[in-house]
Structures are given as structure tokens and as C-alpha cells.
Short mmCIF file of C-alpha atoms and ligand atoms in Angstrom, two decimals:
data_model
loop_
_atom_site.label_atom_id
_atom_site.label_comp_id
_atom_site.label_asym_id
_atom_site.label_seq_id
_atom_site.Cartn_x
_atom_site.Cartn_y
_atom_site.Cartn_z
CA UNK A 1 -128.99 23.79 81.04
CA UNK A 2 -125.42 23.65 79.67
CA UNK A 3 -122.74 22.88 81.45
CA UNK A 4 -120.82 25.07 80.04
CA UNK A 5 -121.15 28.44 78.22
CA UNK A 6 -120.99 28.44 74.51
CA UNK A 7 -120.74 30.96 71.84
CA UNK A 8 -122.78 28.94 69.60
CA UNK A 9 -123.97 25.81 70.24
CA UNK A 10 -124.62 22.93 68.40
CA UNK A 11 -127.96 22.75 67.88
CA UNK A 12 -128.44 18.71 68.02
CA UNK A 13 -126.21 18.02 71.11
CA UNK A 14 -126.06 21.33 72.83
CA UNK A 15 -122.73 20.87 74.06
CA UNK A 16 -120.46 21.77 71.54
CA UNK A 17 -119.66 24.67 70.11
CA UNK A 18 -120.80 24.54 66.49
CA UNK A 19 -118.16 24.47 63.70
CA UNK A 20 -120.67 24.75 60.30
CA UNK A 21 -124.07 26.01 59.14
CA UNK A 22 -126.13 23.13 57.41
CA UNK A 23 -129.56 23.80 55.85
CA UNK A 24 -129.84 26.60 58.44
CA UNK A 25 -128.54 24.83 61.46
CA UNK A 26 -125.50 25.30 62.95
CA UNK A 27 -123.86 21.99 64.00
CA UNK A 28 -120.70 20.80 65.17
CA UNK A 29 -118.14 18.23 63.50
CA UNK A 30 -119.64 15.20 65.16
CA UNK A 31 -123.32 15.87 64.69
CA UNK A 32 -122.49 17.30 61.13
CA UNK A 33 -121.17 14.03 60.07
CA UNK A 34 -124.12 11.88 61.60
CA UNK A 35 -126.52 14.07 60.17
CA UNK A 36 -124.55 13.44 56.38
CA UNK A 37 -124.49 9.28 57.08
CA UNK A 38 -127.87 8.98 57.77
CA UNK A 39 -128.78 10.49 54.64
CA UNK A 40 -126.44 7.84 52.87
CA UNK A 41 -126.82 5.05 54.92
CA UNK A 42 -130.78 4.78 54.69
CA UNK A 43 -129.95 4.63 51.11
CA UNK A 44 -127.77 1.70 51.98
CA UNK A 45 -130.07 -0.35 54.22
CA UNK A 46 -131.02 -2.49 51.41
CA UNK A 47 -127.26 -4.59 52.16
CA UNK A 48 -128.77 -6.36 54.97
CA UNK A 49 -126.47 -9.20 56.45
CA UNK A 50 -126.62 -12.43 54.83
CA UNK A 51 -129.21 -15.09 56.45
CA UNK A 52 -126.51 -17.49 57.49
CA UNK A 53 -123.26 -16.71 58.14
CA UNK A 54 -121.62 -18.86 55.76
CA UNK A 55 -123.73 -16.71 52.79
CA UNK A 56 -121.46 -14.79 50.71
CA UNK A 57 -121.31 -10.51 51.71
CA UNK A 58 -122.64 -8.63 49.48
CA UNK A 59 -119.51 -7.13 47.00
CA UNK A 60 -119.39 -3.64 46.20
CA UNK A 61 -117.02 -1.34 43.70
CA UNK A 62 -116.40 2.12 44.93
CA UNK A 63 -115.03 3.94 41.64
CA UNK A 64 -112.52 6.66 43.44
CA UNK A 65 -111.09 9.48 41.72
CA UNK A 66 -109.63 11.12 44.58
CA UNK A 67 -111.67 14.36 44.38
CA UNK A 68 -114.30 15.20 47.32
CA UNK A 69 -117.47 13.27 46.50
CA UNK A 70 -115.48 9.56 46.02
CA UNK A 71 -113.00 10.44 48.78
CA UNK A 72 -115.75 11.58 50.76
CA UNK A 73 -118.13 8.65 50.45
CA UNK A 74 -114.88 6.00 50.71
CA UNK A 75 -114.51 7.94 53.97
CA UNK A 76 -118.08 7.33 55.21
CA UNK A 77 -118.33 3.83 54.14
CA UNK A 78 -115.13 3.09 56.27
CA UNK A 79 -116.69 4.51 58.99
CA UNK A 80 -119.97 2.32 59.02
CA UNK A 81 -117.75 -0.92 58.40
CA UNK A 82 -115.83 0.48 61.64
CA UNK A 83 -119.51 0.93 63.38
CA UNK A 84 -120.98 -2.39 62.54
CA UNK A 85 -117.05 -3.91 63.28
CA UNK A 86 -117.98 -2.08 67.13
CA UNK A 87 -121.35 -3.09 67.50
CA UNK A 88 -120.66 -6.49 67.66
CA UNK A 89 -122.06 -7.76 64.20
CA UNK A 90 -121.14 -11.31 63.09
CA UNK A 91 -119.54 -9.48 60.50
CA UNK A 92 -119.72 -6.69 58.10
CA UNK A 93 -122.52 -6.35 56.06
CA UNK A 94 -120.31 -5.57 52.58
CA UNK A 95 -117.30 -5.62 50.81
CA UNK A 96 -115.35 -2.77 49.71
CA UNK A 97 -113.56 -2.44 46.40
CA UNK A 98 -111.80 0.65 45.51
CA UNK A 99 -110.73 1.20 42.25
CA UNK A 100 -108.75 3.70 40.70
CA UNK A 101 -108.58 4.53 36.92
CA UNK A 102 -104.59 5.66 36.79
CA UNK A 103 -105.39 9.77 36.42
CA UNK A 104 -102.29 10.24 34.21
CA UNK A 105 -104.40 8.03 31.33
CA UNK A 106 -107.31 10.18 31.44
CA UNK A 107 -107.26 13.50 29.19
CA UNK A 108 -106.42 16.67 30.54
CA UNK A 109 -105.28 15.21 33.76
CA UNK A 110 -101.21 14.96 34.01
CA UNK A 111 -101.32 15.59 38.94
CA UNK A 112 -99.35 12.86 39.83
CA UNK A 113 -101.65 11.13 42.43
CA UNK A 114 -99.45 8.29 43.62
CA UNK A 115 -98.95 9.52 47.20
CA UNK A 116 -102.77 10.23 47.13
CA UNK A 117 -103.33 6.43 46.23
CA UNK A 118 -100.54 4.97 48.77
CA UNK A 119 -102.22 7.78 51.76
CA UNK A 120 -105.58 6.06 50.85
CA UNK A 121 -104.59 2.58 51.55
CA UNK A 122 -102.68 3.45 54.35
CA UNK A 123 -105.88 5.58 55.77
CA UNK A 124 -108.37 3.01 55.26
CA UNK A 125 -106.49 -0.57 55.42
CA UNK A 126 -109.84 -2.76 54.88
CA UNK A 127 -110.61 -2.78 51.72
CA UNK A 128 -109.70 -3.97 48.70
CA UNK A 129 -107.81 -1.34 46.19
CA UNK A 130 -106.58 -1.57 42.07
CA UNK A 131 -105.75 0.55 39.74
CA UNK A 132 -105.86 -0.07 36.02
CA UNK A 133 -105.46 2.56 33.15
CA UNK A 134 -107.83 3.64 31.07
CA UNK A 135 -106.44 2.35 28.11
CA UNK A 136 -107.49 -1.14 29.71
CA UNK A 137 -110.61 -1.22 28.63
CA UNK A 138 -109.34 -3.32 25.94
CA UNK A 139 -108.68 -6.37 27.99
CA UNK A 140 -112.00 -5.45 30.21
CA UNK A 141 -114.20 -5.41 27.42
CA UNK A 142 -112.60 -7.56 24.83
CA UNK A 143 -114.99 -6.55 21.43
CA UNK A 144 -114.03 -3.11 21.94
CA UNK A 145 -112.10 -2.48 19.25
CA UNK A 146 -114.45 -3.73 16.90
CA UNK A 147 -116.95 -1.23 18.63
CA UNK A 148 -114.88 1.09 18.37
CA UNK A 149 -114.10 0.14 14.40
CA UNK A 150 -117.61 0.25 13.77
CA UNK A 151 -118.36 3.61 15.22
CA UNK A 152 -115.75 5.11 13.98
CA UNK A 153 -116.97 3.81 10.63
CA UNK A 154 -114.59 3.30 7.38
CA UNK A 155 -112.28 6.52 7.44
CA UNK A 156 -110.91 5.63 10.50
CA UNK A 157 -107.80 3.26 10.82
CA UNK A 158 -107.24 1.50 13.89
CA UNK A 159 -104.29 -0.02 13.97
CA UNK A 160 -103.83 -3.03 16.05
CA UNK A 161 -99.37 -3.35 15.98
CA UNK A 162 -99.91 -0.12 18.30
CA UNK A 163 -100.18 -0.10 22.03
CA UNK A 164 -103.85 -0.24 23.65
CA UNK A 165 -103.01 3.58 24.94
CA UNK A 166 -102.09 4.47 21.53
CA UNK A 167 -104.88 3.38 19.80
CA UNK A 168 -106.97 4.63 22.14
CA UNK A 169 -105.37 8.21 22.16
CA UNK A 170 -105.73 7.94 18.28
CA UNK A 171 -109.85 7.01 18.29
CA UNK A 172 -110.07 9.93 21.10
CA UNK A 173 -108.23 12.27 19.05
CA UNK A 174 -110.68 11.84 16.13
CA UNK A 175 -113.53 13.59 17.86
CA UNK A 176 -113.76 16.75 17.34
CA UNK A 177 -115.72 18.89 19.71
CA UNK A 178 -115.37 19.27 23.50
CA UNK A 179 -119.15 18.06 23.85
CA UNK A 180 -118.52 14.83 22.25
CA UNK A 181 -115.10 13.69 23.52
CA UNK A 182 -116.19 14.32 27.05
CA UNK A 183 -119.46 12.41 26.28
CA UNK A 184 -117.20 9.58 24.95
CA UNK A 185 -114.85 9.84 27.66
CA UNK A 186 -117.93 9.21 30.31
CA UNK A 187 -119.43 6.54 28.43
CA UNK A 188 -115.67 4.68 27.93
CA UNK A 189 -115.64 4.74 31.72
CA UNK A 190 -118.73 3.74 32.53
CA UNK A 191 -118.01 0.64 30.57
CA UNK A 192 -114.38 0.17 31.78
CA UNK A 193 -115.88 0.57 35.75
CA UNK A 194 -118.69 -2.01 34.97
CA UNK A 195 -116.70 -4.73 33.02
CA UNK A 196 -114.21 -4.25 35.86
CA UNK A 197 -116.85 -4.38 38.74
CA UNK A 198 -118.21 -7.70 36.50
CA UNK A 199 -115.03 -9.03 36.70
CA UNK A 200 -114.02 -8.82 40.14
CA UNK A 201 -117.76 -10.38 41.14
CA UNK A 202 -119.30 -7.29 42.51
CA UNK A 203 -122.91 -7.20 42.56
CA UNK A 204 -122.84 -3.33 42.79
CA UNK A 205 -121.29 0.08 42.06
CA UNK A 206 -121.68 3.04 44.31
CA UNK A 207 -120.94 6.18 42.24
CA UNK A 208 -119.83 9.12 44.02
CA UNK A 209 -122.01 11.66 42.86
CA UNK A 210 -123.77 14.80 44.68
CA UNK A 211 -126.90 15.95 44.03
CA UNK A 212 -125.03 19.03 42.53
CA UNK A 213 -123.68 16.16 39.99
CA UNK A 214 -126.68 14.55 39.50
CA UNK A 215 -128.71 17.72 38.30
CA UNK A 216 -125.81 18.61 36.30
CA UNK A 217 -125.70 15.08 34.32
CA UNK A 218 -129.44 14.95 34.23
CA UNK A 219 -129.30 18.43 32.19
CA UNK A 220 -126.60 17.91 30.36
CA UNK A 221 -127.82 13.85 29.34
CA UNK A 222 -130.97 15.72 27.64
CA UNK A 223 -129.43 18.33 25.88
CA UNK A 224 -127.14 15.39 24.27
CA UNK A 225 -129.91 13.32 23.45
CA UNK A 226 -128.95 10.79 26.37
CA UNK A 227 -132.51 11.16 27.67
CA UNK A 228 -133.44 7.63 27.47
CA UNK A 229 -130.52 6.46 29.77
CA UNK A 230 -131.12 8.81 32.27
CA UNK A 231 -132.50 5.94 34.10
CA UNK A 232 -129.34 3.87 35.09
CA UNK A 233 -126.65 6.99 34.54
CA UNK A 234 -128.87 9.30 37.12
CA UNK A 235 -130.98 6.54 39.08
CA UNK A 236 -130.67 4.03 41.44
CA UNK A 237 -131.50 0.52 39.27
CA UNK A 238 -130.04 -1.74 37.28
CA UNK A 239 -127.57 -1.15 34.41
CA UNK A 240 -127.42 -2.59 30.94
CA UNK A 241 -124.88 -4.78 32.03
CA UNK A 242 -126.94 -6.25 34.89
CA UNK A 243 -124.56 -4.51 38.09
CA UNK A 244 -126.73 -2.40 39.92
CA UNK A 245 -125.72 0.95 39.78
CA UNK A 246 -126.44 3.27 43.14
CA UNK A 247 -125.76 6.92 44.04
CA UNK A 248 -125.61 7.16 47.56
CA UNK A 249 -124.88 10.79 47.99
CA UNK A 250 -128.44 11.40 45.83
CA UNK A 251 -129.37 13.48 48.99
CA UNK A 252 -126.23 15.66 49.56
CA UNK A 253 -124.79 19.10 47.77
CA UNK A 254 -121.79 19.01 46.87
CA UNK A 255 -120.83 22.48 48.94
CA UNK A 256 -121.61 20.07 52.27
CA UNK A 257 -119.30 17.37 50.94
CA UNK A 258 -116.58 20.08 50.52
CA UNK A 259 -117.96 21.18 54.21
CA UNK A 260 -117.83 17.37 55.08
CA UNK A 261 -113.89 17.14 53.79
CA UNK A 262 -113.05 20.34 56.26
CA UNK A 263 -114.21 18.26 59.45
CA UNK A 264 -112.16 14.90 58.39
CA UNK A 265 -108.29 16.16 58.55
CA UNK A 266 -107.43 13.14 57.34
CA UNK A 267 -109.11 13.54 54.10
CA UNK A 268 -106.31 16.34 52.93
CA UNK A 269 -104.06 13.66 52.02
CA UNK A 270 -106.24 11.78 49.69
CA UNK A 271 -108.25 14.02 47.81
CA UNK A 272 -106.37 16.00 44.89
CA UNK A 273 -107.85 19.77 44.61
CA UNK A 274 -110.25 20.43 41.83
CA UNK A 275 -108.54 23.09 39.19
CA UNK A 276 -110.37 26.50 39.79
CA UNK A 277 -112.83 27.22 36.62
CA UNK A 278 -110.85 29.54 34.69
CA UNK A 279 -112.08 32.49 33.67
CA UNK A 280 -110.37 32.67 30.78
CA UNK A 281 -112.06 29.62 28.72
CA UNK A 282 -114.35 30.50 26.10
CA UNK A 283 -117.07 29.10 26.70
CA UNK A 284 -117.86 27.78 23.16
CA UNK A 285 -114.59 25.56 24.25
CA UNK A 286 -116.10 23.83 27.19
CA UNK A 287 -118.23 20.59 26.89
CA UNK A 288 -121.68 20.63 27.72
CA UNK A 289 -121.06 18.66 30.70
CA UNK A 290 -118.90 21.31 32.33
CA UNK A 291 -121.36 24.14 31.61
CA UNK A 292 -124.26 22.15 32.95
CA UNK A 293 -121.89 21.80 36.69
CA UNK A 294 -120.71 25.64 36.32
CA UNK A 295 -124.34 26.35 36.11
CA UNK A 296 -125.50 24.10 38.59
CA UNK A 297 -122.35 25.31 41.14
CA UNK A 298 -123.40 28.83 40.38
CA UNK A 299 -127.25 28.68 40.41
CA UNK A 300 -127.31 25.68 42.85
CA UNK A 301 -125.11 28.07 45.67
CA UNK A 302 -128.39 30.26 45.50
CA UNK A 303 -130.93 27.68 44.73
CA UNK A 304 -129.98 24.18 46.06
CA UNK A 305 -134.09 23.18 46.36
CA UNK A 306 -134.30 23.55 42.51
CA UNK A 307 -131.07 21.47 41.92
CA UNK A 308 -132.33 18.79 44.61
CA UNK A 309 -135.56 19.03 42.59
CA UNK A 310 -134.18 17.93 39.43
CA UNK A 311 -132.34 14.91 40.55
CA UNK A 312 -135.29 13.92 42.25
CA UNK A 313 -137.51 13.89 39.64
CA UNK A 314 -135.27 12.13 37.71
CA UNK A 315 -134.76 9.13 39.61
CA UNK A 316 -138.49 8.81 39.54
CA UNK A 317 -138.30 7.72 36.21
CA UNK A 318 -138.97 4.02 35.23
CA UNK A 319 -136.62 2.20 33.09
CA UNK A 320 -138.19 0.79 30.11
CA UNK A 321 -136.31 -2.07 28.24
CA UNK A 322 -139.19 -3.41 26.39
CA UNK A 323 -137.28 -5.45 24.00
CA UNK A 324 -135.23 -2.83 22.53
CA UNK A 325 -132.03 -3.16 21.20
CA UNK A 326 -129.18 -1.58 23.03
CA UNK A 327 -126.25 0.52 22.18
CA UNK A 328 -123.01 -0.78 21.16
CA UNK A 329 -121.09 1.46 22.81
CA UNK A 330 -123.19 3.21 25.87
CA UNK A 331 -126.00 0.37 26.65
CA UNK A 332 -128.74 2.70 25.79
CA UNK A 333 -131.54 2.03 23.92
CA UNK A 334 -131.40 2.18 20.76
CA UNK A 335 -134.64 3.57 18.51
CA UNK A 336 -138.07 5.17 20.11
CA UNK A 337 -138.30 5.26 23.82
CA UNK A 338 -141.80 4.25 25.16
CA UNK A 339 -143.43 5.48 28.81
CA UNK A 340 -141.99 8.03 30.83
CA UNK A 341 -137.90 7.59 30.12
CA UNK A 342 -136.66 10.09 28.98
CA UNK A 343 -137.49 11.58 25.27
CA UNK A 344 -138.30 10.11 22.20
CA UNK A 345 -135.23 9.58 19.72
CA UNK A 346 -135.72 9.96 16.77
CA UNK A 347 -135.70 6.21 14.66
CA UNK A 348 -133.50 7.10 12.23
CA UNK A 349 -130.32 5.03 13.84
CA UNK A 350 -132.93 2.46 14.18
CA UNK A 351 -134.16 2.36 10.34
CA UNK A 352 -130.56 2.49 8.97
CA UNK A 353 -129.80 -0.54 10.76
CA UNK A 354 -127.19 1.39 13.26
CA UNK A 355 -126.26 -0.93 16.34
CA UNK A 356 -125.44 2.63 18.21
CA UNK A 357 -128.17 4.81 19.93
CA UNK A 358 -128.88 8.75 19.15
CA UNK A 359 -126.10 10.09 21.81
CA UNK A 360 -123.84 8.17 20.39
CA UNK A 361 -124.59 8.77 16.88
CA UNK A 362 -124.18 12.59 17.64
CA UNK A 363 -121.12 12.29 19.51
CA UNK A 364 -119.40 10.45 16.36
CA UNK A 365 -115.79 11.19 15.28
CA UNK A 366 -116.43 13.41 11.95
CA UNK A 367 -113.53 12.67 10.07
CA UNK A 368 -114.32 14.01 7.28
CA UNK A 369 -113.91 17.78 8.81
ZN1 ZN B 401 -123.24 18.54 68.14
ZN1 ZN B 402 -125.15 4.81 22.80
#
């Protein structure tokens, strides 16, 4: 019996009164949250505690960009240091390095986040923050420009007496449509995050995407020919760049990480508001990237199973680098894809000699337009 009468309990501990619906249960704060870290944390079980004590911890890179999924997992991944801190361990289990690419360098994005980033250090002390811009990826991955030189093929002048975040304004500026700079954008970053993560010796980065994200990139990656490296940029595995790459919130929506932000207060000071979709985009002007997560918002609201479904499937897939070349710029693979990874490219950027995969190849600046 309860002690005391509820309106609605909480149907795990019964003595609450519930505070949010969850897959049909109604559950209150605490429960709501245990229920969400056991879903990430068996995913995490594989960084056991090192044999002896003096053994290094295992080093991981947390990529925050202060909207709800990173802020969200940062905020659960304090919480389990805290618990194994409590319980006694020897010590923690991991390492915990957050890093921020500076907003104002990205495009589109001019919210000043600097009380964000000093509320986030303040909130959780522990760990290890930097920032860098994105224009960086210069000094992170040092033959970038001559990627970039050779992607952007002959019409294209870069020129080196200008500042790293000219010259990369100036090779982002070349590409035309919204599809490809926002595929170029994503693949920049993923490079700038690993060569970072590389750099600062950690073994691992722990992307914060939903499920809801997941689906999304896992549509959009095939309708840009990015099929073949699905595997590392949807999957749990190992990267062309030898970091593992993991996406601990595989198992969550993102509508219960926005209903996981409303039970930590604390979270309101670090995570900066998405911008509303506006209505009043065309939608021949939006990327194919922010169609696929308008769709999969929209359609995943009514259908999450299906969404779920497609993320699932895809990290089922097996990677398959069977002595292919890979992509200059992404990683990829570049020519045919063999087994069950994703679908077959066509071998023309492989008969021409091109060091760049198919996505890439279709994402090219056209300067010629
Ligand atoms: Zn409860
Ligand atoms: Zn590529």
C-alpha cells in the first residue's frame, strides 16, 4: 500500500507522484532518469576498470555543442563518474574530455555561447574542457590544404598570405548548394573532432546523437551517396582514423532527451535553444540533412518504432575495408563497396584515378557555375 495518496504514481517506485509519460509509463524525475542511464550505460560497460591500478583510464572525447543531446549525455556521464566516485571504486573507470568547436566559426551560427561554456565548467568541474575554432583544422590536420587544393581542383585559388578562417570561409563559399556545404561542413568536423581526439590521446569519441539523429543521418547518408560510410558515421566501430567512434544515446528519441533536459534544472544554463524550423524556408533551400531531421521529428513524433528501426538496422551493418583506398577528405571508401555496407558506388572516381570517394565527388565546389 502507499503511504501516501497520489494522483498519479510513478509506476517504478510507487511513491512519487509521476512528472512524465515514457513509452506509455508514467514515471517520475528520479526513475525517469535511471530508466534513460541504463539504456546508455549498458552501452558503456565495455570501459571496464583497468586490471591494475597503475594501468592508464581509458580517455574519452565528448564533442559538445551545447544543444540537448551533447548537454544531455555530458550530464549523464557526470553523473556515473559521481556514482562510481560514491561506490567506493579505486577510481573512475574513464576520462572525460569536452570539447567545444567555438559556435561563432561555424556557418549560420552567430548565439554568443560564452556564458554557456563558463556555466558548463562551473556545473561539471571534473573534466577536462577546450575549445578550438573551426578554422583549426588546419593545424589539426596539417595536409589539409592540399586536400582541400586538390578537391577543389584548378579553378580554385587558395591563398595561403590569408588567415586559416579566411581561407576556409573562401573554400566554403565555393560550394554552391545547401546539400553540399552542409555535407562538407559535417565531414570538416568529423575530421577536426578526430585529429583533435588523436591528439589529445583519446582512445574514443562519444557522439551525442539520438536515435531521432541517427535515422535522420542514415537517410540522408544514402540519398548523398555516403552509403558506404554509414558504418563508422551511424555505428558503433572503428573509424578511418583508428578512434573508435560510439553513439551512446543509439537507444533514446530525441523528444525524451528534451523530456530528460526538463527534469535536470541545471541543464537551462548550458544548453543554447535550437532555432524553431521556420516556416518560411523553401524547402528547395534546405540541405538534405535538415529535411531528413524535419521528417524524422515530424514522422518520428507519430512513429518512433520505425525511426528506432532504421538506426537499428543500420548499425547492423559490417564495415568492410578490404583493401580499399580511402577518401581524402571523408575516410570513406573510395570505388565499389563489397558485402552488406552500404551501396555500390559507382567506379568512376576510382577509374579516373580520384583520391576522393562518390559523396565527396558530388558535394564538389562547381566553380564553373
Ligand atoms: Zn519513481
Ligand atoms: Zn569522401
Amino acid at each position: 500500500m502507499p503511504a501516501k495518496e497520489l494522483d498519479s504514481p510513478c509506476m517504478d517506485c510507487k511513491d512519487t507522484e509521476s512528472v512524465l509519460t515514457v513509452r506509455r509509463r508514467q514515471l517520475c524525475g528520479a526513475c525517469f532518469k535511471r530508466f534513460v542511464s541504463y539504456k546508455v550505460f549498458r552501452r558503456m560497460e565495455k570501459y571496464k576498470p583497468p586490471r591494475n591500478p597503475q594501468d592508464p583510464r581509458h580517455q574519452l572525447l565528448l564533442p559538445l555543442s551545447f544543444g540537448v543531446s551533447s548537454s544531455v549525455l555530458l550530464r549523464m556521464l557526470d553523473a556515473e563518474l559521481e556514482r562510481q566516485r560514491s561506490k567506493n571504486f579505486a577510481r573512475n573507470t574513464f576520462d572525460l574530455h569536452v570539447l567545444v568547436i567555438e559556435p561563432s566559426t561555424m556557418a549560420g551560427s552567430s548565439v554568443p555561447y560564452d556564458r554557456n561554456y563558463e556555466a558548463v565548467q562551473k556545473i561539471f568541474p571534473q573534466h577536462t574542457y577546450s575549445q578550438v575554432p573551426f578554422h583549426s583544422i588546419f593545424e589539426y590536420v596539417p595536409d589539409m590544404n592540399e586536400i582541400m587544393r586538390e578537391y577543389t581542383g584548378p579553378q580554385f585559388t587558395d591563398d595561403s598570405s590569408r588567415s586559416n578562417a579566411e581561407r576556409l570561409a573562401a573554400f566554403r563559399a565555393a560550394i554552391s548548394t545547401a546539400t553540399s556545404a552542409t555535407d562538407v561542413d559535417s565531414v570538416l568536423l568529423t575530421r577536426l573532432v578526430a585529429a583533435f581526439a588523436k591528439q589529445s590521446g583519446c582512445e574514443t569519441v562519444l557522439w551525442g546523437d539520438s536515435d531521432s539523429r541517427l535515422a535522420a543521418k542514415a537517410l540522408a547518408g544514402v540519398a548523398k551517396g555516403r552509403g558506404a560510410s554509414l558504418t563508422w558515421r551511424v555505428s558503433d566501430g572503428v573509424s578511418p582514423w583508428g578512434l573508435q567512434f560510439d553513439f551512446p544515446l543509439r537507444d533514446l528519441y530525441k523528444a525524451e532527451l528534451i523530456q530528460y533536459e526538463s527534469v535536470c534544472p541545471e541543464l537551462a544554463e548550458i544548453i543554447i535553444p535550437d532555432e524553431p524550423p521556420s516556416d518560411n524556408v523553401l524547402t528547395k533551400n534546405l540541405s538534405i540533412d535538415e529535411l531528413m531531421m524535419r521528417y524524422v521529428e515530424t514522422q518520428g513524433a507519430k512513429y518512433p518504432g520505425v525511426m528506432a528501426n532504421v538506426a537499428r538496422t543500420v548499425n547492423k551493418l559490417e564495415t568492410s575495408n578490404s583493401g580499399n583506398a580511402s577518401c581524402g577528405l571523408c575516410g570513406g571508401l573510395v570505388g565499389n563497396v563489397k558485402r552488406n555496407s552500404g551501396v555500390t558506388v559507382s567506379s568512376q572516381a576510382e577509374s579516373s584515378g580520384s583520391p576522393f570517394c562518390y559523396g565527396c565527388m558530388r558535394s564538389r565546389p562547381e566553380i564553373n557555375c
